[in-house]
C-alpha cells in the first residue's frame, strides 16, 4: 500500500474544497430563486392595493384649497379674460412635489409578508453565497479573484451585501430586491456555465498584496455602481410616468400599478447620485492602486493597456456625470443618461475587455 505524499493530500483537500464551493454556489442560486418568487408575490399582492398617490400628489395646491378661485378674471382693453390657475408641481428646479410610493407591497398586508420572507431568503442566500466564495478562496489558498468566474461570484456577493447593508441602515430600498435578485441569478448562471474555471494558481503578475487592495476596491465600486445604475434606470421610468400624469395623460394599467408604488423620481435621482458620488473617490483610488501595482509587476505605471484605458474612460464618464449633476442645466434625465453610459463603460471593462480583448489583464480564464 502506497502512502499519499503531503502534496497529494493537499491537492485532494483543495479539490474537495472546490467541490464544496461549487455546491454552495448552486445552493445559493436555489435560495435566490425562492427569494425571486417571494419578491414576485410581493409585487403581485401589492398590485391589489389602490394607492394612486402619485396622481393625487400632482394636484395643485390651489385645487386643494377650496377658497382658491377656479378662475381668475383679468380685464385687458375692455375684454374679460378667464385664466385658470397655473399647475405648479415642482417644489424646486428639476424635482416634483411628489411623495414616495409605499413600496412593492403597496400597503397590502399579505404583500408585505411576502416581502419580508423575500428579504429573509435573500439574507440566507447571501450567507450561503459568501460561504461558497470563501470555500473557493480556501481551495486555491488565495483571494478568489484570479479569473472571471471568481470575480463574478464575488461581485454578485458584494452587490447583495450592499443592498442588505442599505436595508440595515433603514434606507427605503426594498423595491430594489426583485431587480437585484434577478440580475444576481443571471450573473451566477453565466458564471457557472460560461465562465467556470477550475481552481488554479495565479499567474506570476498577480502574486502581490496589491491584489487584495486593487481588486477588492474594484469589486466594491462595481457593486455600488450597479445599485446606482438600477436606481438611475428606474428614475427614468418614474420620471416619464410623472411627466405623463403632469401633462394630463393616462399611463397604462401595468405602468400605473408598478410605478405608483416606487419612490418619487426625485428620490430615485438623489439615491443614484449619492451612491455614485460616494464611491467615485474609491474608484479613483482603484485606478491609482492599479497603476502602482503595474509599476511593481511590469516596470511602468501606465501603458494604455485595454483594461487601463477603459478604467480611465469609466472614470472620465463618471466624472462628467458628477460634474453635470452639479450643474443646474444638466440635472434630471440628461445626467441620468450620462450615468447609464458611465455604467455601460464599467460593464464593458468588466466583461468585454476581459473576454474579447487581449492585453496584460487577460485573466478571464475562459
mmCIF file of C-alpha atoms in Angstrom:
data_model
loop_
_atom_site.group_PDB
_atom_site.id
_atom_site.type_symbol
_atom_site.label_atom_id
_atom_site.label_comp_id
_atom_site.label_asym_id
_atom_site.label_seq_id
_atom_site.Cartn_x
_atom_site.Cartn_y
_atom_site.Cartn_z
ATOM 1 C CA UNK A 1 0.000 0.000 0.000
ATOM 2 C CA UNK A 2 1.415 3.389 -1.071
ATOM 3 C CA UNK A 3 1.086 6.273 1.343
ATOM 4 C CA UNK A 4 -0.032 9.584 -0.164
ATOM 5 C CA UNK A 5 2.515 12.386 -0.056
ATOM 6 C CA UNK A 6 1.834 15.720 1.610
ATOM 7 C CA UNK A 7 1.405 17.361 -1.804
ATOM 8 C CA UNK A 8 -1.149 14.789 -2.914
ATOM 9 C CA UNK A 9 -3.100 15.197 0.301
ATOM 10 C CA UNK A 10 -3.080 18.985 -0.081
ATOM 11 C CA UNK A 11 -4.243 18.681 -3.689
ATOM 12 C CA UNK A 12 -7.056 16.321 -2.691
ATOM 13 C CA UNK A 13 -8.112 18.692 0.102
ATOM 14 C CA UNK A 14 -8.154 21.656 -2.294
ATOM 15 C CA UNK A 15 -10.235 19.718 -4.812
ATOM 16 C CA UNK A 16 -12.665 18.779 -2.042
ATOM 17 C CA UNK A 17 -12.967 22.450 -1.022
ATOM 18 C CA UNK A 18 -13.527 23.426 -4.671
ATOM 19 C CA UNK A 19 -16.381 20.895 -4.892
ATOM 20 C CA UNK A 20 -17.854 22.273 -1.664
ATOM 21 C CA UNK A 21 -17.633 25.772 -3.135
ATOM 22 C CA UNK A 22 -19.469 24.679 -6.287
ATOM 23 C CA UNK A 23 -22.181 23.003 -4.207
ATOM 24 C CA UNK A 24 -22.635 26.129 -2.100
ATOM 25 C CA UNK A 25 -22.859 28.383 -5.165
ATOM 26 C CA UNK A 26 -25.587 26.155 -6.660
ATOM 27 C CA UNK A 27 -27.346 26.097 -3.280
ATOM 28 C CA UNK A 28 -27.220 29.887 -3.120
ATOM 29 C CA UNK A 29 -28.759 30.034 -6.601
ATOM 30 C CA UNK A 30 -31.596 27.801 -5.401
ATOM 31 C CA UNK A 31 -32.312 30.052 -2.407
ATOM 32 C CA UNK A 32 -32.055 33.190 -4.586
ATOM 33 C CA UNK A 33 -34.673 31.575 -6.854
ATOM 34 C CA UNK A 34 -37.012 31.140 -3.877
ATOM 35 C CA UNK A 35 -36.376 34.785 -2.956
ATOM 36 C CA UNK A 36 -37.165 35.761 -6.548
ATOM 37 C CA UNK A 37 -40.604 34.119 -6.358
ATOM 38 C CA UNK A 38 -41.247 35.736 -2.963
ATOM 39 C CA UNK A 39 -40.444 39.174 -4.426
ATOM 40 C CA UNK A 40 -42.782 38.396 -7.343
ATOM 41 C CA UNK A 41 -45.525 37.535 -4.843
ATOM 42 C CA UNK A 42 -44.921 40.814 -3.016
ATOM 43 C CA UNK A 43 -45.407 42.788 -6.235
ATOM 44 C CA UNK A 44 -48.459 40.745 -7.266
ATOM 45 C CA UNK A 45 -50.268 41.114 -3.949
ATOM 46 C CA UNK A 46 -49.215 44.755 -3.760
ATOM 47 C CA UNK A 47 -50.918 45.387 -7.105
ATOM 48 C CA UNK A 48 -54.289 44.850 -5.393
ATOM 49 C CA UNK A 49 -53.747 47.941 -3.282
ATOM 50 C CA UNK A 50 -55.367 51.128 -4.576
ATOM 51 C CA UNK A 51 -52.571 53.595 -3.974
ATOM 52 C CA UNK A 52 -52.772 56.300 -6.650
ATOM 53 C CA UNK A 53 -50.563 58.576 -4.540
ATOM 54 C CA UNK A 54 -48.611 59.984 -7.443
ATOM 55 C CA UNK A 55 -51.682 61.175 -9.304
ATOM 56 C CA UNK A 56 -53.067 62.753 -6.143
ATOM 57 C CA UNK A 57 -49.744 64.424 -5.415
ATOM 58 C CA UNK A 58 -49.788 66.127 -8.800
ATOM 59 C CA UNK A 59 -52.893 68.079 -7.791
ATOM 60 C CA UNK A 60 -52.073 71.741 -7.364
ATOM 61 C CA UNK A 61 -52.246 73.490 -4.029
ATOM 62 C CA UNK A 62 -54.799 75.854 -5.486
ATOM 63 C CA UNK A 63 -57.094 72.965 -6.311
ATOM 64 C CA UNK A 64 -56.678 71.533 -2.807
ATOM 65 C CA UNK A 65 -57.602 74.872 -1.212
ATOM 66 C CA UNK A 66 -61.356 75.288 -1.515
ATOM 67 C CA UNK A 67 -61.093 79.024 -1.010
ATOM 68 C CA UNK A 68 -58.932 79.437 -4.114
ATOM 69 C CA UNK A 69 -60.855 80.640 -7.151
ATOM 70 C CA UNK A 70 -61.410 78.238 -10.009
ATOM 71 C CA UNK A 71 -60.555 81.018 -12.473
ATOM 72 C CA UNK A 72 -59.012 84.458 -12.352
ATOM 73 C CA UNK A 73 -60.687 87.283 -14.269
ATOM 74 C CA UNK A 74 -58.456 89.882 -15.883
ATOM 75 C CA UNK A 75 -59.636 92.868 -17.835
ATOM 76 C CA UNK A 76 -57.481 93.818 -20.789
ATOM 77 C CA UNK A 77 -58.745 96.595 -23.091
ATOM 78 C CA UNK A 78 -62.334 96.109 -22.043
ATOM 79 C CA UNK A 79 -62.211 92.348 -22.716
ATOM 80 C CA UNK A 80 -62.637 89.871 -19.857
ATOM 81 C CA UNK A 81 -60.045 87.118 -19.978
ATOM 82 C CA UNK A 82 -60.518 83.977 -17.904
ATOM 83 C CA UNK A 83 -57.255 82.441 -16.718
ATOM 84 C CA UNK A 84 -57.080 79.139 -14.900
ATOM 85 C CA UNK A 85 -54.589 78.789 -12.046
ATOM 86 C CA UNK A 86 -51.192 77.602 -13.201
ATOM 87 C CA UNK A 87 -50.430 73.986 -12.369
ATOM 88 C CA UNK A 88 -47.219 74.001 -10.351
ATOM 89 C CA UNK A 89 -45.952 70.572 -9.354
ATOM 90 C CA UNK A 90 -42.248 71.320 -8.923
ATOM 91 C CA UNK A 91 -41.045 72.246 -5.478
ATOM 92 C CA UNK A 92 -37.645 73.141 -6.914
ATOM 93 C CA UNK A 93 -35.897 73.132 -10.249
ATOM 94 C CA UNK A 94 -35.647 69.579 -11.552
ATOM 95 C CA UNK A 95 -37.901 67.969 -8.942
ATOM 96 C CA UNK A 96 -41.619 67.446 -8.375
ATOM 97 C CA UNK A 97 -43.532 67.716 -5.151
ATOM 98 C CA UNK A 98 -44.426 64.015 -5.207
ATOM 99 C CA UNK A 99 -44.276 61.690 -2.185
ATOM 100 C CA UNK A 100 -42.604 58.304 -2.354
ATOM 101 C CA UNK A 101 -44.794 55.315 -3.100
ATOM 102 C CA UNK A 102 -45.445 52.742 -0.366
ATOM 103 C CA UNK A 103 -43.168 50.105 -1.882
ATOM 104 C CA UNK A 104 -43.750 46.858 -3.725
ATOM 105 C CA UNK A 105 -46.291 45.640 -1.153
ATOM 106 C CA UNK A 106 -48.495 48.667 -1.868
ATOM 107 C CA UNK A 107 -49.771 48.709 1.701
ATOM 108 C CA UNK A 108 -51.189 45.192 1.378
ATOM 109 C CA UNK A 109 -50.504 43.052 4.479
ATOM 110 C CA UNK A 110 -50.050 39.833 2.540
ATOM 111 C CA UNK A 111 -47.769 41.566 0.073
ATOM 112 C CA UNK A 112 -45.695 42.929 2.955
ATOM 113 C CA UNK A 113 -45.450 39.423 4.446
ATOM 114 C CA UNK A 114 -44.078 38.030 1.194
ATOM 115 C CA UNK A 115 -41.668 40.953 1.021
ATOM 116 C CA UNK A 116 -40.301 40.160 4.470
ATOM 117 C CA UNK A 117 -39.998 36.481 3.520
ATOM 118 C CA UNK A 118 -38.094 37.550 0.395
ATOM 119 C CA UNK A 119 -35.654 39.596 2.477
ATOM 120 C CA UNK A 120 -35.094 36.648 4.835
ATOM 121 C CA UNK A 121 -34.407 34.345 1.893
ATOM 122 C CA UNK A 122 -32.052 36.929 0.389
ATOM 123 C CA UNK A 123 -30.086 37.057 3.642
ATOM 124 C CA UNK A 124 -29.887 33.242 3.736
ATOM 125 C CA UNK A 125 -28.810 33.085 0.085
ATOM 126 C CA UNK A 126 -26.189 35.752 0.727
ATOM 127 C CA UNK A 127 -24.702 33.780 3.628
ATOM 128 C CA UNK A 128 -24.573 30.560 1.575
ATOM 129 C CA UNK A 129 -23.147 32.530 -1.357
ATOM 130 C CA UNK A 130 -20.478 34.063 0.889
ATOM 131 C CA UNK A 131 -19.530 30.629 2.216
ATOM 132 C CA UNK A 132 -19.180 29.417 -1.379
ATOM 133 C CA UNK A 133 -16.795 32.273 -2.202
ATOM 134 C CA UNK A 134 -14.841 31.603 0.997
ATOM 135 C CA UNK A 135 -14.556 27.897 0.167
ATOM 136 C CA UNK A 136 -13.280 28.811 -3.290
ATOM 137 C CA UNK A 137 -10.643 31.035 -1.699
ATOM 138 C CA UNK A 138 -9.607 28.215 0.641
ATOM 139 C CA UNK A 139 -9.340 25.760 -2.268
ATOM 140 C CA UNK A 140 -6.786 27.947 -4.043
ATOM 141 C CA UNK A 141 -5.230 29.384 -0.855
ATOM 142 C CA UNK A 142 -5.537 32.965 -2.079
ATOM 143 C CA UNK A 143 -8.088 35.700 -2.736
ATOM 144 C CA UNK A 144 -10.777 34.333 -5.098
ATOM 145 C CA UNK A 145 -10.205 36.932 -7.809
ATOM 146 C CA UNK A 146 -7.829 35.229 -10.224
ATOM 147 C CA UNK A 147 -10.246 34.782 -13.147
ATOM 148 C CA UNK A 148 -13.656 35.891 -14.381
ATOM 149 C CA UNK A 149 -15.529 33.061 -12.670
ATOM 150 C CA UNK A 150 -14.127 34.012 -9.286
ATOM 151 C CA UNK A 151 -14.640 37.712 -9.971
ATOM 152 C CA UNK A 152 -18.276 37.084 -10.922
ATOM 153 C CA UNK A 153 -19.234 35.086 -7.850
ATOM 154 C CA UNK A 154 -17.503 37.634 -5.610
ATOM 155 C CA UNK A 155 -19.021 40.645 -7.390
ATOM 156 C CA UNK A 156 -22.572 39.316 -7.030
ATOM 157 C CA UNK A 157 -21.926 38.576 -3.343
ATOM 158 C CA UNK A 158 -20.804 42.155 -2.727
ATOM 159 C CA UNK A 159 -23.755 43.568 -4.714
ATOM 160 C CA UNK A 160 -26.199 41.695 -2.465
ATOM 161 C CA UNK A 161 -24.167 42.803 0.545
ATOM 162 C CA UNK A 162 -24.515 46.462 -0.493
ATOM 163 C CA UNK A 163 -28.295 46.016 -0.810
ATOM 164 C CA UNK A 164 -28.615 44.333 2.595
ATOM 165 C CA UNK A 165 -26.398 46.983 4.183
ATOM 166 C CA UNK A 166 -28.686 49.735 2.867
ATOM 167 C CA UNK A 167 -31.668 47.867 4.298
ATOM 168 C CA UNK A 168 -29.896 47.514 7.650
ATOM 169 C CA UNK A 169 -29.320 51.282 7.608
ATOM 170 C CA UNK A 170 -33.117 51.727 7.290
ATOM 171 C CA UNK A 171 -32.914 53.030 3.731
ATOM 172 C CA UNK A 172 -36.022 52.708 1.567
ATOM 173 C CA UNK A 173 -34.567 50.255 -0.980
ATOM 174 C CA UNK A 174 -36.735 47.147 -0.663
ATOM 175 C CA UNK A 175 -38.127 47.970 -4.094
ATOM 176 C CA UNK A 176 -34.701 47.018 -5.474
ATOM 177 C CA UNK A 177 -34.904 43.405 -4.267
ATOM 178 C CA UNK A 178 -36.588 41.856 -7.311
ATOM 179 C CA UNK A 179 -34.243 43.541 -9.786
ATOM 180 C CA UNK A 180 -31.173 42.692 -7.716
ATOM 181 C CA UNK A 181 -32.001 39.015 -7.253
ATOM 182 C CA UNK A 182 -32.878 38.652 -10.950
ATOM 183 C CA UNK A 183 -29.542 40.055 -12.103
ATOM 184 C CA UNK A 184 -27.610 38.093 -9.456
ATOM 185 C CA UNK A 185 -29.204 34.874 -10.733
ATOM 186 C CA UNK A 186 -28.236 35.827 -14.291
ATOM 187 C CA UNK A 187 -24.708 36.671 -13.163
ATOM 188 C CA UNK A 188 -24.274 33.374 -11.314
ATOM 189 C CA UNK A 189 -25.841 31.476 -14.204
ATOM 190 C CA UNK A 190 -23.261 32.941 -16.594
ATOM 191 C CA UNK A 191 -20.514 32.232 -14.050
ATOM 192 C CA UNK A 192 -21.257 28.516 -13.603
ATOM 193 C CA UNK A 193 -21.988 27.798 -17.278
ATOM 194 C CA UNK A 194 -19.836 30.082 -19.433
ATOM 195 C CA UNK A 195 -17.117 31.454 -17.177
ATOM 196 C CA UNK A 196 -16.426 28.475 -14.918
ATOM 197 C CA UNK A 197 -12.722 27.815 -14.423
ATOM 198 C CA UNK A 198 -11.256 25.036 -12.304
ATOM 199 C CA UNK A 199 -9.239 26.025 -9.249
ATOM 200 C CA UNK A 200 -5.718 27.001 -10.192
ATOM 201 C CA UNK A 201 -2.856 29.164 -9.031
ATOM 202 C CA UNK A 202 -2.338 32.777 -10.025
ATOM 203 C CA UNK A 203 -0.246 33.927 -12.944
ATOM 204 C CA UNK A 204 3.056 35.424 -11.680
ATOM 205 C CA UNK A 205 1.967 39.053 -12.240
ATOM 206 C CA UNK A 206 -0.857 38.631 -9.725
ATOM 207 C CA UNK A 207 1.335 37.425 -6.867
ATOM 208 C CA UNK A 208 1.191 40.651 -4.873
ATOM 209 C CA UNK A 209 -0.549 42.131 -1.853
ATOM 210 C CA UNK A 210 -1.895 44.731 -4.284
ATOM 211 C CA UNK A 211 -4.312 42.038 -5.464
ATOM 212 C CA UNK A 212 -6.164 42.410 -2.159
ATOM 213 C CA UNK A 213 -6.149 46.213 -2.373
ATOM 214 C CA UNK A 214 -6.778 46.910 -6.058
ATOM 215 C CA UNK A 215 -9.208 44.125 -6.964
ATOM 216 C CA UNK A 216 -11.241 44.300 -3.749
ATOM 217 C CA UNK A 217 -11.894 48.029 -4.247
ATOM 218 C CA UNK A 218 -12.734 47.437 -7.916
ATOM 219 C CA UNK A 219 -15.337 44.833 -6.928
ATOM 220 C CA UNK A 220 -16.855 47.092 -4.262
ATOM 221 C CA UNK A 221 -17.014 50.041 -6.679
ATOM 222 C CA UNK A 222 -18.669 47.894 -9.317
ATOM 223 C CA UNK A 223 -21.302 46.662 -6.869
ATOM 224 C CA UNK A 224 -22.178 50.201 -5.774
ATOM 225 C CA UNK A 225 -22.154 51.453 -9.381
ATOM 226 C CA UNK A 226 -24.580 48.642 -10.215
ATOM 227 C CA UNK A 227 -27.027 49.620 -7.467
ATOM 228 C CA UNK A 228 -26.727 53.251 -8.565
ATOM 229 C CA UNK A 229 -27.406 52.297 -12.191
ATOM 230 C CA UNK A 230 -30.524 50.367 -11.157
ATOM 231 C CA UNK A 231 -31.768 53.474 -9.353
ATOM 232 C CA UNK A 232 -30.983 55.629 -12.402
ATOM 233 C CA UNK A 233 -32.847 53.336 -14.780
ATOM 234 C CA UNK A 234 -35.910 53.252 -12.554
ATOM 235 C CA UNK A 235 -35.698 57.040 -12.193
ATOM 236 C CA UNK A 236 -36.091 57.403 -15.970
ATOM 237 C CA UNK A 237 -39.237 55.255 -15.955
ATOM 238 C CA UNK A 238 -40.731 57.049 -12.942
ATOM 239 C CA UNK A 239 -39.903 60.472 -14.379
ATOM 240 C CA UNK A 240 -41.695 59.594 -17.636
ATOM 241 C CA UNK A 241 -44.685 58.370 -15.631
ATOM 242 C CA UNK A 242 -44.884 61.560 -13.559
ATOM 243 C CA UNK A 243 -44.460 63.730 -16.656
ATOM 244 C CA UNK A 244 -47.308 61.934 -18.397
ATOM 245 C CA UNK A 245 -49.581 62.486 -15.393
ATOM 246 C CA UNK A 246 -48.496 66.104 -15.153
ATOM 247 C CA UNK A 247 -49.425 66.671 -18.794
ATOM 248 C CA UNK A 248 -52.846 65.129 -18.328
ATOM 249 C CA UNK A 249 -52.024 61.781 -19.907
ATOM 250 C CA UNK A 250 -53.185 58.366 -18.729
ATOM 251 C CA UNK A 251 -50.417 55.796 -18.267
ATOM 252 C CA UNK A 252 -51.161 52.141 -18.930
ATOM 253 C CA UNK A 253 -52.597 49.955 -16.205
ATOM 254 C CA UNK A 254 -49.378 47.982 -15.713
ATOM 255 C CA UNK A 255 -47.227 51.127 -15.577
ATOM 256 C CA UNK A 256 -49.588 52.676 -13.043
ATOM 257 C CA UNK A 257 -49.689 49.584 -10.834
ATOM 258 C CA UNK A 258 -45.909 49.242 -10.910
ATOM 259 C CA UNK A 259 -44.641 52.807 -10.840
ATOM 260 C CA UNK A 260 -47.071 54.316 -8.325
ATOM 261 C CA UNK A 261 -45.504 52.078 -5.677
ATOM 262 C CA UNK A 262 -41.951 53.181 -6.465
ATOM 263 C CA UNK A 263 -40.203 56.127 -4.775
ATOM 264 C CA UNK A 264 -40.704 59.517 -6.435
ATOM 265 C CA UNK A 265 -38.419 60.317 -9.348
ATOM 266 C CA UNK A 266 -36.624 62.944 -7.262
ATOM 267 C CA UNK A 267 -35.923 60.351 -4.552
ATOM 268 C CA UNK A 268 -34.568 57.850 -7.097
ATOM 269 C CA UNK A 269 -32.439 60.572 -8.663
ATOM 270 C CA UNK A 270 -30.929 61.533 -5.301
ATOM 271 C CA UNK A 271 -30.412 57.885 -4.368
ATOM 272 C CA UNK A 272 -28.425 57.136 -7.529
ATOM 273 C CA UNK A 273 -26.445 60.364 -7.361
ATOM 274 C CA UNK A 274 -25.428 59.887 -3.733
ATOM 275 C CA UNK A 275 -24.250 56.323 -4.357
ATOM 276 C CA UNK A 276 -22.211 57.281 -7.419
ATOM 277 C CA UNK A 277 -20.762 60.344 -5.715
ATOM 278 C CA UNK A 278 -19.860 58.377 -2.585
ATOM 279 C CA UNK A 279 -17.996 55.619 -4.432
ATOM 280 C CA UNK A 280 -16.310 57.771 -7.100
ATOM 281 C CA UNK A 281 -13.305 58.642 -4.860
ATOM 282 C CA UNK A 282 -12.823 54.922 -4.213
ATOM 283 C CA UNK A 283 -12.842 54.262 -7.974
ATOM 284 C CA UNK A 284 -10.176 56.938 -8.314
ATOM 285 C CA UNK A 285 -8.128 55.133 -5.663
ATOM 286 C CA UNK A 286 -8.680 51.841 -7.523
ATOM 287 C CA UNK A 287 -7.064 53.256 -10.663
ATOM 288 C CA UNK A 288 -4.170 54.743 -8.688
ATOM 289 C CA UNK A 289 -3.626 51.436 -6.854
ATOM 290 C CA UNK A 290 -3.658 49.606 -10.186
ATOM 291 C CA UNK A 291 -1.009 51.962 -11.548
ATOM 292 C CA UNK A 292 1.218 51.356 -8.515
ATOM 293 C CA UNK A 293 0.759 47.597 -8.914
ATOM 294 C CA UNK A 294 1.570 47.858 -12.638
ATOM 295 C CA UNK A 295 4.858 49.584 -11.828
ATOM 296 C CA UNK A 296 5.718 46.779 -9.399
ATOM 297 C CA UNK A 297 4.725 43.992 -11.829
ATOM 298 C CA UNK A 298 5.691 45.386 -15.241
ATOM 299 C CA UNK A 299 8.023 48.293 -14.505
ATOM 300 C CA UNK A 300 5.659 51.086 -15.649
ATOM 301 C CA UNK A 301 2.769 52.918 -14.029
ATOM 302 C CA UNK A 302 0.646 53.322 -17.146
ATOM 303 C CA UNK A 303 0.840 51.681 -20.552
ATOM 304 C CA UNK A 304 -2.624 52.232 -22.071
ATOM 305 C CA UNK A 305 -3.392 48.553 -21.837
ATOM 306 C CA UNK A 306 -7.074 47.957 -22.816
ATOM 307 C CA UNK A 307 -8.052 47.372 -19.176
ATOM 308 C CA UNK A 308 -6.260 50.519 -18.048
ATOM 309 C CA UNK A 309 -7.744 52.527 -20.899
ATOM 310 C CA UNK A 310 -11.319 51.501 -20.176
ATOM 311 C CA UNK A 311 -10.863 52.019 -16.458
ATOM 312 C CA UNK A 312 -9.825 55.579 -17.271
ATOM 313 C CA UNK A 313 -12.732 56.004 -19.721
ATOM 314 C CA UNK A 314 -15.102 54.846 -16.958
ATOM 315 C CA UNK A 315 -13.536 57.342 -14.573
ATOM 316 C CA UNK A 316 -13.976 60.164 -17.105
ATOM 317 C CA UNK A 317 -17.600 59.149 -17.756
ATOM 318 C CA UNK A 318 -18.495 59.209 -14.065
ATOM 319 C CA UNK A 319 -16.574 62.460 -13.594
ATOM 320 C CA UNK A 320 -18.634 64.015 -16.413
ATOM 321 C CA UNK A 321 -21.815 62.724 -14.800
ATOM 322 C CA UNK A 322 -20.960 64.157 -11.390
ATOM 323 C CA UNK A 323 -19.934 67.470 -12.951
ATOM 324 C CA UNK A 324 -23.134 67.596 -14.995
ATOM 325 C CA UNK A 325 -25.183 66.690 -11.937
ATOM 326 C CA UNK A 326 -23.692 69.657 -10.097
ATOM 327 C CA UNK A 327 -24.684 71.962 -12.956
ATOM 328 C CA UNK A 328 -28.318 73.088 -12.797
ATOM 329 C CA UNK A 329 -28.919 72.707 -16.526
ATOM 330 C CA UNK A 330 -27.850 69.049 -16.520
ATOM 331 C CA UNK A 331 -29.939 67.681 -13.674
ATOM 332 C CA UNK A 332 -32.565 65.067 -14.329
ATOM 333 C CA UNK A 333 -32.769 62.940 -17.457
ATOM 334 C CA UNK A 334 -29.682 64.291 -19.221
ATOM 335 C CA UNK A 335 -27.482 63.491 -16.240
ATOM 336 C CA UNK A 336 -29.195 60.099 -15.874
ATOM 337 C CA UNK A 337 -28.255 59.173 -19.443
ATOM 338 C CA UNK A 338 -24.652 60.065 -18.641
ATOM 339 C CA UNK A 339 -24.767 57.834 -15.554
ATOM 340 C CA UNK A 340 -26.007 54.879 -17.616
ATOM 341 C CA UNK A 341 -23.309 55.469 -20.234
ATOM 342 C CA UNK A 342 -20.714 55.503 -17.444
ATOM 343 C CA UNK A 343 -22.012 52.210 -16.047
ATOM 344 C CA UNK A 344 -22.005 50.787 -19.570
ATOM 345 C CA UNK A 345 -18.292 51.649 -19.747
ATOM 346 C CA UNK A 346 -17.749 49.841 -16.454
ATOM 347 C CA UNK A 347 -19.624 46.776 -17.744
ATOM 348 C CA UNK A 348 -17.546 46.692 -20.928
ATOM 349 C CA UNK A 349 -14.396 46.974 -18.830
ATOM 350 C CA UNK A 350 -15.710 44.117 -16.687
ATOM 351 C CA UNK A 351 -16.846 41.692 -19.405
ATOM 352 C CA UNK A 352 -15.777 42.956 -22.815
ATOM 353 C CA UNK A 353 -12.121 43.710 -22.136
ATOM 354 C CA UNK A 354 -11.551 40.514 -20.138
ATOM 355 C CA UNK A 355 -13.178 38.203 -22.671
ATOM 356 C CA UNK A 356 -12.789 39.798 -26.093
ATOM 357 C CA UNK A 357 -9.674 41.976 -25.875
ATOM 358 C CA UNK A 358 -6.144 40.700 -25.391
ATOM 359 C CA UNK A 359 -3.764 42.512 -23.066
ATOM 360 C CA UNK A 360 -1.757 42.240 -19.887
ATOM 361 C CA UNK A 361 -5.006 41.956 -17.923
ATOM 362 C CA UNK A 362 -6.262 38.894 -19.834
ATOM 363 C CA UNK A 363 -7.151 36.768 -16.833
ATOM 364 C CA UNK A 364 -10.650 35.705 -17.892
ATOM 365 C CA UNK A 365 -9.763 32.022 -17.796
ATOM 366 C CA UNK A 366 -12.407 31.156 -20.428
#
